Coordinates of C-alpha atoms and ligand atoms in Angstrom, one line a residue:
Chain P
M6 CA 0.0 0.0 0.0
N7 CA 1.3 3.3 -1.0
I8 CA 0.2 6.4 1.0
Q9 CA 1.4 8.9 -1.7
R10 CA -1.1 7.3 -4.1
I11 CA -3.9 7.3 -1.7
L12 CA -3.4 10.9 -0.7
G13 CA -3.0 11.8 -4.4
F14 CA -6.1 10.2 -5.3
S15 CA -7.9 11.7 -2.3
T16 CA -7.3 15.3 -3.6
R17 CA -9.8 14.4 -6.4
Y18 CA -12.6 14.3 -3.8
L19 CA -11.4 17.5 -2.3
Y20 CA -11.5 19.2 -5.6
L21 CA -14.9 17.7 -6.2
Y22 CA -16.4 19.1 -3.1
K23 CA -14.7 22.4 -3.6
R24 CA -16.3 22.7 -7.1
S25 CA -19.7 21.2 -6.5
L26 CA -21.9 23.2 -4.0
P27 CA -24.8 20.7 -4.3
R28 CA -22.5 17.7 -3.3
L29 CA -21.1 19.8 -0.4
M30 CA -24.6 20.6 0.6
E31 CA -25.6 16.9 0.3
I32 CA -23.1 16.3 3.3
F33 CA -25.1 18.5 5.5
Y34 CA -28.6 18.7 4.2
W35 CA -30.2 15.5 5.6
P36 CA -28.4 15.5 9.0
V37 CA -29.6 19.0 9.6
I38 CA -33.2 18.3 8.5
D39 CA -33.4 15.1 10.6
L40 CA -31.8 16.7 13.6
L41 CA -34.4 19.6 13.5
L42 CA -37.3 17.2 12.9
W43 CA -36.5 14.7 15.7
G44 CA -35.5 17.4 18.0
F45 CA -38.8 19.1 17.8
V46 CA -40.6 15.6 18.1
G47 CA -38.6 15.2 21.2
I48 CA -39.5 18.5 22.7
Y49 CA -43.2 17.8 21.9
L50 CA -43.1 14.4 23.5
K51 CA -41.3 15.6 26.6
K52 CA -43.9 18.2 27.2
H53 CA -46.7 15.7 27.4
Q54 CA -44.7 12.9 29.1
G55 CA -43.5 15.0 32.1
T56 CA -40.7 13.1 33.8
G57 CA -38.9 10.0 32.9
P58 CA -35.7 9.5 30.7
D59 CA -34.6 12.5 28.6
I60 CA -36.5 11.7 25.5
I61 CA -34.8 14.3 23.5
A62 CA -31.4 12.9 24.3
F63 CA -32.6 9.5 23.2
F64 CA -33.8 10.8 19.9
L65 CA -30.8 13.1 19.1
G66 CA -28.3 10.6 20.5
A67 CA -29.8 7.9 18.3
L68 CA -30.0 10.2 15.4
I69 CA -26.4 11.3 15.5
L70 CA -25.1 7.8 15.9
W71 CA -27.2 6.5 13.1
D72 CA -26.1 9.2 10.9
I73 CA -22.5 8.0 11.6
L74 CA -23.3 4.6 10.2
F75 CA -25.2 5.8 7.3
R76 CA -22.5 8.4 6.3
S77 CA -19.7 5.8 6.6
Q78 CA -21.5 3.5 4.2
Q79 CA -22.6 6.2 1.7
G80 CA -19.1 7.8 1.9
I81 CA -17.9 4.7 0.1
S82 CA -20.7 3.7 -2.1
I83 CA -21.3 7.2 -3.4
S84 CA -17.6 8.1 -4.1
F85 CA -17.4 4.9 -6.1
L86 CA -20.5 5.9 -8.1
E87 CA -18.9 9.2 -8.7
D88 CA -16.2 7.4 -10.6
I89 CA -18.7 5.3 -12.6
W90 CA -20.7 8.3 -13.5
S91 CA -17.5 10.2 -14.7
R92 CA -16.3 7.2 -16.7
N93 CA -13.1 7.3 -14.5
L94 CA -12.7 3.6 -13.6
L95 CA -10.4 3.0 -16.5
N96 CA -8.1 5.8 -15.7
I97 CA -8.0 4.6 -12.1
F98 CA -7.3 0.9 -12.8
T99 CA -4.8 1.4 -15.5
S100 CA -2.8 3.6 -13.1
P101 CA -0.7 2.1 -10.5
I102 CA -3.3 2.4 -7.8
S103 CA -4.3 -1.1 -6.5
Q104 CA -7.9 -2.1 -5.7
T105 CA -7.0 -1.9 -1.9
E106 CA -5.4 1.5 -2.3
Y107 CA -8.7 2.5 -4.2
I108 CA -10.8 1.1 -1.3
V109 CA -8.8 2.7 1.3
T110 CA -9.2 6.1 -0.4
L111 CA -12.9 5.7 -0.3
L112 CA -12.8 4.6 3.5
L113 CA -10.6 7.7 4.1
M114 CA -13.2 9.9 2.2
S115 CA -16.1 8.4 4.2
V116 CA -14.4 9.3 7.5
I117 CA -13.8 12.9 6.4
K118 CA -17.4 13.3 5.2
L119 CA -18.8 11.9 8.4
I120 CA -16.7 13.9 10.6
L121 CA -17.9 17.1 8.8
A122 CA -21.5 16.0 9.1
S123 CA -21.3 14.9 12.7
T124 CA -19.6 18.0 13.7
V125 CA -22.4 20.1 12.3
M126 CA -25.1 17.8 13.9
V127 CA -23.4 17.8 17.2
L128 CA -23.1 21.7 17.2
L129 CA -26.7 22.1 16.1
A130 CA -27.9 19.6 18.8
W131 CA -26.1 21.6 21.5
L132 CA -27.3 25.0 20.1
F133 CA -30.9 24.1 19.6
Y134 CA -31.6 21.5 22.2
T135 CA -28.9 21.9 24.5
F136 CA -28.0 18.2 23.9
N137 CA -24.4 17.6 24.5
I138 CA -23.2 14.3 22.8
F139 CA -20.1 14.4 24.9
T140 CA -22.1 13.6 28.0
F141 CA -21.4 10.1 26.5
G142 CA -17.9 10.8 27.6
L143 CA -15.3 8.2 26.3
A144 CA -18.1 5.8 25.6
L145 CA -18.7 7.6 22.4
I146 CA -15.4 6.4 20.9
P147 CA -16.1 2.5 20.8
L148 CA -19.7 3.1 20.0
A149 CA -18.9 5.5 17.0
A150 CA -16.0 3.2 15.8
N151 CA -18.3 0.2 15.8
L152 CA -20.8 2.0 13.6
I153 CA -18.2 3.3 11.3
I154 CA -16.9 -0.2 10.7
M155 CA -20.4 -1.6 10.2
G156 CA -21.0 1.2 7.6
W157 CA -17.8 0.3 6.0
S158 CA -18.8 -3.4 5.6
I159 CA -22.2 -2.4 4.1
G160 CA -20.5 0.2 1.9
I161 CA -17.9 -2.3 0.5
I162 CA -20.5 -4.9 -0.1
T163 CA -22.8 -2.3 -2.0
T164 CA -19.7 -1.2 -4.0
A165 CA -19.1 -4.7 -5.1
I166 CA -22.6 -5.3 -6.1
I167 CA -22.7 -2.1 -8.2
L168 CA -19.4 -3.0 -9.8
R169 CA -20.7 -6.4 -10.8
Y170 CA -24.3 -5.5 -11.7
G171 CA -23.9 -2.0 -12.8
Q172 CA -26.1 0.9 -12.5
Q173 CA -29.2 -1.1 -11.9
A174 CA -27.7 -1.6 -8.4
E175 CA -27.1 2.0 -7.9
V176 CA -30.3 2.3 -5.7
L177 CA -28.6 0.2 -3.0
A178 CA -26.1 3.1 -2.4
W179 CA -28.9 5.1 -1.1
G180 CA -31.2 2.7 0.6
I181 CA -29.3 -0.3 1.8
A182 CA -28.5 1.2 5.2
F183 CA -32.2 1.6 6.0
L184 CA -32.7 -2.1 5.5
F185 CA -30.7 -2.6 8.8
Q186 CA -32.3 0.2 10.7
P187 CA -35.4 -1.7 12.0
V188 CA -33.3 -4.4 13.4
S189 CA -30.6 -1.8 14.5
A190 CA -32.8 -0.8 17.5
V191 CA -32.0 2.8 16.7
F192 CA -35.0 4.4 18.4
Y193 CA -36.3 1.7 20.5
P194 CA -34.9 -1.1 22.6
V195 CA -34.4 -4.7 21.0
D196 CA -37.0 -5.8 23.4
V197 CA -39.9 -4.4 21.4
L198 CA -39.0 -6.7 18.4
P199 CA -40.9 -9.9 17.9
G200 CA -38.8 -13.1 18.8
F201 CA -37.4 -13.9 15.4
L202 CA -36.3 -10.3 14.6
K203 CA -34.6 -10.3 18.1
T204 CA -32.3 -13.0 16.9
V205 CA -31.6 -11.2 13.6
A206 CA -30.9 -8.0 15.7
W207 CA -28.3 -9.8 17.8
F208 CA -26.4 -10.3 14.7
V209 CA -26.3 -6.7 13.7
P210 CA -23.6 -4.8 15.4
A211 CA -25.5 -1.5 15.4
S212 CA -28.1 -3.1 17.8
H213 CA -25.6 -3.6 20.5
V214 CA -24.2 -0.2 20.0
F215 CA -27.7 1.5 20.3
E216 CA -28.5 -0.7 23.5
G217 CA -25.3 0.5 24.8
M218 CA -26.1 4.1 24.1
R219 CA -29.4 3.8 26.0
T220 CA -27.8 2.2 28.9
V221 CA -25.3 5.2 29.0
L222 CA -28.1 7.7 28.7
D223 CA -29.9 6.1 31.6
G224 CA -26.9 7.0 33.7
N225 CA -25.2 3.6 33.7
P226 CA -21.7 2.7 32.7
L227 CA -21.2 1.6 29.1
P228 CA -21.9 -2.3 29.0
L229 CA -18.6 -3.4 27.8
D230 CA -20.0 -6.9 26.7
Q231 CA -22.4 -5.2 24.2
V232 CA -19.4 -3.2 22.7
F233 CA -17.4 -6.4 22.6
I234 CA -20.0 -8.4 20.8
A235 CA -20.5 -5.6 18.3
A236 CA -16.7 -5.5 17.7
L237 CA -16.5 -9.3 17.2
L238 CA -19.3 -9.1 14.6
N239 CA -17.8 -6.2 12.9
C240 CA -14.5 -7.9 12.6
A241 CA -16.2 -10.9 10.9
Y242 CA -18.3 -8.8 8.6
I243 CA -15.5 -6.5 7.4
M244 CA -13.6 -9.5 6.5
V245 CA -16.5 -11.0 4.7
A246 CA -17.0 -7.7 2.9
I247 CA -13.4 -7.5 1.8
L248 CA -13.5 -11.2 0.7
F249 CA -16.8 -10.5 -1.2
F250 CA -15.3 -7.4 -2.9
N251 CA -12.2 -9.2 -4.0
W252 CA -14.1 -12.2 -5.2
N253 CA -16.5 -9.9 -7.2
F254 CA -13.5 -7.8 -8.5
K255 CA -11.9 -10.9 -9.9
A256 CA -15.3 -12.1 -11.5
V257 CA -15.7 -8.5 -13.0
K258 CA -12.3 -8.6 -14.5
R259 CA -13.0 -12.1 -15.9
K260 CA -16.3 -11.1 -17.4
G261 CA -14.9 -8.0 -18.9
L262 CA -17.3 -5.9 -16.9
L263 CA -14.9 -3.5 -15.3
V264 CA -14.6 -1.7 -18.5
K265 CA -18.4 -1.6 -19.1
N266 CA -19.3 0.3 -16.1
G267 CA -20.7 3.7 -16.7
E268 CA -21.6 3.0 -20.2
Chain I
M299 CA 18.8 -5.5 -32.0
K300 CA 15.8 -3.6 -30.7
K301 CA 14.5 -3.9 -27.3
R302 CA 11.4 -5.8 -26.9
V303 CA 8.9 -4.2 -24.6
L304 CA 5.8 -6.2 -25.0
E305 CA 5.4 -10.0 -25.7
V306 CA 1.9 -11.6 -26.1
E307 CA 1.7 -15.2 -26.5
N308 CA -1.3 -17.4 -27.3
L309 CA -3.7 -14.8 -25.7
T310 CA -7.3 -15.9 -25.6
K311 CA -10.4 -14.4 -24.3
K312 CA -13.6 -16.3 -24.0
F313 CA -16.9 -14.7 -22.8
G314 CA -18.9 -17.9 -22.0
K315 CA -18.8 -19.9 -25.1
F316 CA -17.9 -17.0 -27.4
T317 CA -14.2 -16.5 -28.2
A318 CA -13.5 -12.7 -28.5
V319 CA -9.9 -13.1 -28.8
D320 CA -8.3 -16.4 -30.2
S321 CA -4.8 -17.4 -29.5
V322 CA -3.1 -13.9 -30.4
S323 CA 0.6 -13.7 -30.3
F324 CA 2.7 -10.8 -31.2
E325 CA 5.6 -8.6 -29.9
M326 CA 6.3 -4.8 -29.9
Y327 CA 9.7 -3.3 -29.8
E328 CA 10.9 0.0 -28.2
G329 CA 10.0 3.1 -30.2
E330 CA 7.6 1.1 -32.5
I331 CA 4.0 2.2 -33.3
L332 CA 2.1 -0.9 -33.9
G333 CA -1.3 -0.8 -35.2
L334 CA -4.1 -3.1 -34.1
M335 CA -6.7 -3.1 -36.9
G336 CA -9.8 -4.9 -37.6
P337 CA -13.5 -4.5 -38.1
N338 CA -16.1 -3.7 -35.3
G339 CA -16.1 -6.6 -32.9
A340 CA -12.8 -8.1 -34.0
G341 CA -11.4 -8.1 -30.5
K342 CA -9.2 -4.9 -30.5
T343 CA -10.5 -3.4 -27.4
T344 CA -10.7 -6.8 -25.6
T345 CA -7.0 -7.4 -26.5
L346 CA -5.9 -3.9 -25.2
H347 CA -7.9 -4.4 -22.0
M348 CA -6.1 -7.7 -21.4
L349 CA -2.7 -6.2 -22.0
L350 CA -3.7 -3.6 -19.2
D351 CA -4.9 -6.3 -16.9
L352 CA -8.4 -4.8 -16.9
T353 CA -9.9 -8.0 -18.3
T354 CA -8.4 -11.3 -17.2
A355 CA -7.3 -13.5 -20.0
T356 CA -8.8 -17.0 -20.3
S357 CA -5.4 -18.3 -21.3
G358 CA -2.1 -17.2 -22.6
T359 CA 0.7 -14.8 -21.3
V360 CA 1.5 -11.2 -21.5
K361 CA 4.9 -9.8 -20.6
L362 CA 5.5 -6.1 -20.5
F363 CA 9.3 -5.3 -20.0
E364 CA 9.7 -8.9 -19.4
L365 CA 7.5 -8.5 -16.4
G366 CA 4.0 -10.1 -15.7
Y367 CA 1.1 -8.5 -13.8
K368 CA 1.1 -11.2 -11.2
D369 CA 4.4 -10.1 -9.7
A370 CA 4.8 -6.5 -11.0
R371 CA 1.6 -4.8 -11.5
V372 CA 2.6 -1.5 -9.8
E373 CA 5.8 -1.5 -11.8
I374 CA 4.2 -2.1 -15.1
L375 CA 1.2 0.2 -14.7
S376 CA 3.8 3.0 -13.7
R377 CA 5.5 2.5 -16.9
V378 CA 2.7 2.4 -19.3
N379 CA -0.5 4.5 -19.9
F380 CA -3.7 4.3 -21.6
S381 CA -6.3 6.5 -23.4
S382 CA -9.4 5.7 -25.4
S383 CA -12.3 7.5 -26.9
Y384 CA -14.4 5.8 -24.3
I385 CA -13.0 7.2 -21.2
S386 CA -13.6 10.4 -19.6
L387 CA -12.5 12.4 -16.4
P388 CA -14.5 13.7 -13.5
S389 CA -16.7 16.3 -15.1
T390 CA -16.9 18.7 -12.1
L391 CA -13.2 19.1 -11.9
T392 CA -11.4 21.5 -14.0
V393 CA -8.9 20.1 -16.6
I394 CA -5.9 21.2 -14.5
E395 CA -7.4 19.6 -11.4
N396 CA -8.0 16.4 -13.2
L397 CA -4.5 16.2 -14.5
T398 CA -3.1 17.2 -11.2
V399 CA -4.9 14.3 -9.3
M400 CA -3.7 11.8 -12.1
A401 CA -0.2 13.2 -12.0
R402 CA -0.2 12.6 -8.2
V403 CA -1.7 9.1 -8.6
Y404 CA 1.3 8.3 -10.8
G405 CA 3.7 9.4 -8.1
I406 CA 5.0 12.6 -9.9
G407 CA 6.1 14.5 -6.7
G408 CA 6.4 18.2 -6.1
A409 CA 3.8 20.6 -7.1
K410 CA 6.3 22.6 -9.2
R411 CA 7.3 19.6 -11.2
R412 CA 3.8 18.4 -11.8
K413 CA 2.9 21.9 -13.1
E414 CA 5.8 21.9 -15.5
I415 CA 5.0 18.6 -16.8
I416 CA 1.3 19.3 -17.2
D417 CA 1.9 22.7 -18.7
E418 CA 4.3 21.4 -21.3
L419 CA 1.9 18.6 -22.5
M420 CA -1.0 21.0 -22.5
R421 CA 1.0 23.4 -24.7
L422 CA 1.9 20.5 -27.0
F423 CA -1.8 19.4 -27.3
E424 CA -2.9 23.2 -27.6
I425 CA -5.2 23.0 -24.7
T426 CA -3.4 25.5 -22.4
E427 CA -6.4 27.9 -22.6
L428 CA -8.7 25.0 -21.4
A429 CA -6.8 24.5 -18.0
K430 CA -9.4 26.2 -15.9
H431 CA -12.3 25.0 -17.8
S432 CA -14.6 22.6 -16.1
T433 CA -14.2 19.1 -17.8
R434 CA -17.9 19.0 -18.2
G435 CA -18.0 21.7 -20.7
L436 CA -15.3 20.3 -23.1
S437 CA -16.2 19.1 -26.5
S438 CA -15.4 15.5 -27.3
G439 CA -12.3 16.6 -29.3
Q440 CA -11.0 18.6 -26.5
L441 CA -11.7 15.8 -24.0
T442 CA -9.8 13.5 -26.2
R443 CA -6.7 15.7 -26.1
V444 CA -7.1 16.1 -22.3
C445 CA -7.1 12.3 -21.9
L446 CA -4.0 12.1 -24.2
V447 CA -2.2 14.5 -22.0
K448 CA -3.3 12.3 -19.0
A449 CA -1.9 9.3 -20.9
L450 CA 1.5 11.1 -21.2
L451 CA 1.9 12.4 -17.6
N452 CA 4.1 9.5 -16.4
R453 CA 6.4 9.5 -19.4
P454 CA 5.0 6.1 -20.3
E455 CA 7.4 3.7 -22.1
I456 CA 4.3 2.0 -23.7
L457 CA 1.1 3.9 -24.7
F458 CA -2.0 2.0 -25.3
L459 CA -4.5 3.9 -27.4
D460 CA -7.9 2.6 -28.3
E461 CA -9.2 4.6 -31.2
P462 CA -7.7 7.8 -30.0
T463 CA -8.8 10.0 -32.9
A464 CA -12.3 8.7 -33.1
S465 CA -13.9 12.0 -32.1
L466 CA -11.3 14.4 -33.6
D467 CA -11.9 16.5 -36.7
P468 CA -9.4 15.7 -39.7
D469 CA -7.4 18.8 -38.8
I470 CA -6.9 18.0 -35.2
A471 CA -6.7 14.3 -35.8
D472 CA -3.8 14.9 -38.2
K473 CA -2.0 17.2 -35.8
T474 CA -2.5 14.6 -33.0
R475 CA -1.0 11.8 -35.1
R476 CA 2.0 14.0 -36.0
L477 CA 2.4 15.0 -32.3
L478 CA 2.3 11.3 -31.2
K479 CA 5.0 10.5 -33.9
S480 CA 7.3 13.3 -32.7
I481 CA 6.8 12.3 -29.1
R482 CA 7.7 8.7 -30.1
D483 CA 10.7 10.0 -31.8
E484 CA 11.8 12.1 -29.0
R485 CA 11.0 9.7 -26.2
K486 CA 11.5 6.3 -27.8
I487 CA 8.0 5.4 -26.5
S488 CA 6.1 2.4 -28.0
I489 CA 2.6 2.9 -29.0
L490 CA -0.1 0.3 -29.6
Y491 CA -2.7 2.0 -31.6
S492 CA -6.1 0.7 -32.4
S493 CA -8.3 2.1 -35.1
H494 CA -10.5 1.2 -38.1
N495 CA -9.4 4.4 -40.0
M496 CA -7.1 2.6 -42.6
A497 CA -5.6 5.9 -43.8
E498 CA -4.6 7.0 -40.4
M499 CA -3.0 3.6 -39.6
E500 CA -1.1 3.8 -43.0
E501 CA 0.3 7.0 -42.0
I502 CA 1.1 6.5 -38.3
C503 CA 2.1 2.9 -37.9
D504 CA 5.4 1.2 -38.5
R505 CA 3.8 -2.2 -38.5
L506 CA 0.3 -3.6 -38.5
I507 CA -1.5 -6.4 -37.1
F508 CA -4.9 -7.2 -38.6
I509 CA -7.4 -9.1 -36.5
N510 CA -10.8 -10.5 -37.4
R511 CA -12.9 -12.5 -35.2
G512 CA -10.3 -12.7 -32.6
K513 CA -7.5 -14.1 -34.7
I514 CA -4.5 -12.5 -36.3
V515 CA -5.2 -12.7 -40.1
A516 CA -2.3 -10.7 -41.4
T517 CA 0.7 -8.9 -40.1
G518 CA 3.5 -6.6 -41.6
T519 CA 4.3 -3.2 -42.7
A520 CA 1.6 -1.4 -44.8
E521 CA 3.8 -2.0 -48.0
E522 CA 4.2 -5.6 -47.1
L523 CA 0.3 -5.9 -46.7
L524 CA -0.4 -4.0 -49.9
K525 CA 2.1 -6.4 -51.7
E526 CA 0.8 -9.4 -50.2
Y527 CA -2.9 -8.7 -51.1
N528 CA -2.0 -6.9 -54.3
E529 CA -4.0 -3.8 -53.5
K530 CA -3.4 -0.1 -53.8
S531 CA -4.7 1.0 -50.3
L532 CA -5.0 -0.5 -46.8
E533 CA -8.8 0.2 -47.1
E534 CA -8.9 -2.3 -50.0
V535 CA -6.8 -4.8 -48.1
F536 CA -9.2 -4.3 -45.1
L537 CA -12.4 -5.0 -47.3
K538 CA -10.6 -8.1 -49.0
I539 CA -9.7 -9.5 -45.7
T540 CA -13.1 -9.0 -43.9
R541 CA -15.0 -10.0 -46.9
S542 CA -13.1 -13.2 -47.6
S543 CA -13.0 -14.4 -43.9
G544 CA -16.3 -12.7 -43.0
S545 CA -16.5 -10.2 -40.3
D546 CA -18.7 -10.1 -37.0
N547 CA -20.4 -6.9 -37.7
K548 CA -23.8 -7.9 -36.5
K549 CA -22.6 -9.0 -33.1
A550 CA -20.3 -6.0 -32.6
E551 CA -23.2 -3.5 -32.9
T552 CA -24.6 -4.8 -29.7
G553 CA -21.5 -5.5 -28.0
R554 CA -19.5 -2.4 -28.5
A555 CA -16.8 -1.9 -25.9
Ligands
ATP819 N1 -17.8 -8.0 -21.6 C1 -18.1 -8.8 -22.5 N2 -18.9 -9.8 -22.5 C2 -19.4 -10.5 -23.5 N3 -18.9 -10.2 -24.8 C3 -18.0 -9.2 -25.1 C4 -17.5 -8.4 -23.8 N4 -16.7 -7.4 -24.3 C5 -16.7 -7.8 -25.7 N5 -17.4 -8.7 -26.1 C6 -17.6 -9.3 -27.5 O1 -16.3 -9.5 -27.9 C7 -16.1 -9.1 -29.3 C8 -14.9 -8.2 -29.4 O2 -15.3 -7.0 -28.8 P1 -14.2 -5.7 -28.8 O3 -14.8 -4.7 -28.2 O4 -12.8 -6.3 -28.3 O5 -14.2 -5.4 -30.4 P2 -13.3 -4.1 -31.1 O6 -12.5 -4.8 -32.1 O7 -12.8 -3.3 -30.1 O8 -14.6 -3.5 -31.9 P3 -14.9 -2.0 -32.1 O9 -14.2 -1.7 -33.4 O10 -16.4 -2.0 -32.4 O11 -14.4 -1.3 -31.0 C9 -17.4 -8.5 -29.6 O12 -18.2 -9.4 -30.3 C10 -18.0 -8.2 -28.3 O13 -19.5 -8.2 -28.4
MG820 MG1 -13.2 -1.3 -29.6

């Protein structure tokens, strides 16, 4: 792996966001809208509910953390689509950049994008609803890291599918994360799920993260067992994702489809 | 004896049951402009893509600078480059931004050096005034020239060009060919050039390989081919070969790559 090539290729995205206001706005648009919406819903519910756990914190914490997962996935899939749309894949793969370096560049971009989006969300949550995400303290780090890695796994798998099946699979880039939302227990505990989905949820790293988040918001210490299970699952999934990508990349080269993307 | 830079042996590509490239063998030497010609669907693009490791060969071997992709992918790809009338560059970036990114990907260090290299090539291809234009707004001829500049950034020893002049007007196409020739003379670069414009092939290529239905059916200098087929122009040789052996036009129309 060559850092110079990765950094060199990353400048392409920096130029892109510098040039394209709509793309730049896209990083912030949904997070801000979501935050406003759920913040107000929280305020409204709180008025009627009186005492009890801080419902605004539940919503906003969930939202900010969910957005980390979503951005991390999108950062990869959308950046890849940019290269398909601009018929750039052939330039990339006839250059010395390897498929690993390419993917690492996408991961890097996803982190940069999500840091930008999260920063804005955290600031707005604090300004509008006096919700301070840092009340999570150090717990925030393992929670966020797990979500980022889960997002990467989904993003890499999505990318592999788009590479193989072309633009008809593009819709995945936008929608696939939401497939996991119901079983990620983002806004409600895993308990409310019916039996079968509970089992499914156990295998979704995000469900452990959001259970952990609620435990912390209730004033308890971070449940390390949950974090640990999430981390183990994530290790397994990211490896599966990388194997899946490599396997597809090989198949795509064999079928001569690498060169057909974007046509 | 001239240095051999490319050696292709029994290169074959099957897509399912269909054989797109059929046991192709040839060599290319330093400073040579080698033409790959043949009708639509003959297998030119597929061959080029296998030489660049974009498409995996079903069988056969490819050696560039005596190296294979399996062991020396980065080295090989640092020493070659590619352009085609089918590629493009990110449209939201300006021309200079795109070229800068690619220069960095090819490991050309130092902002000043990058700028010198890019400026010189843009001057050669007469696109200096496009530097700050967004790539989206370029005409296809301008884009082709930008892609050619990209293809020369790393001072490649082998340049693979797939129908590079397909979208250029005759004047610019002619200038581009001359330019490529002079770059070849100056830098001893080898060029593998695909096209079905016979006049252009006759003009620019030192040697020609004619493929039809995935097979090499004739090879030699333009004069040799004219003599062998007893014709006055390559165009007539082309027609003679494709009509006698039958071409694959029908399939090619749907499977254009
Ligand atoms: N990925 C693919 N899957 C299946 N068949 C393919 C694929 N790519 C190319 N082919 C087929 O292989 C044959 C050779 O195609 P190729 O693109 O190499 O021809 P070409 O000589 O470059 O033609 P043209 O002059 O039209 O560019 C065609 O019949 C084409 O349909
Ligand atoms: Mg072709």
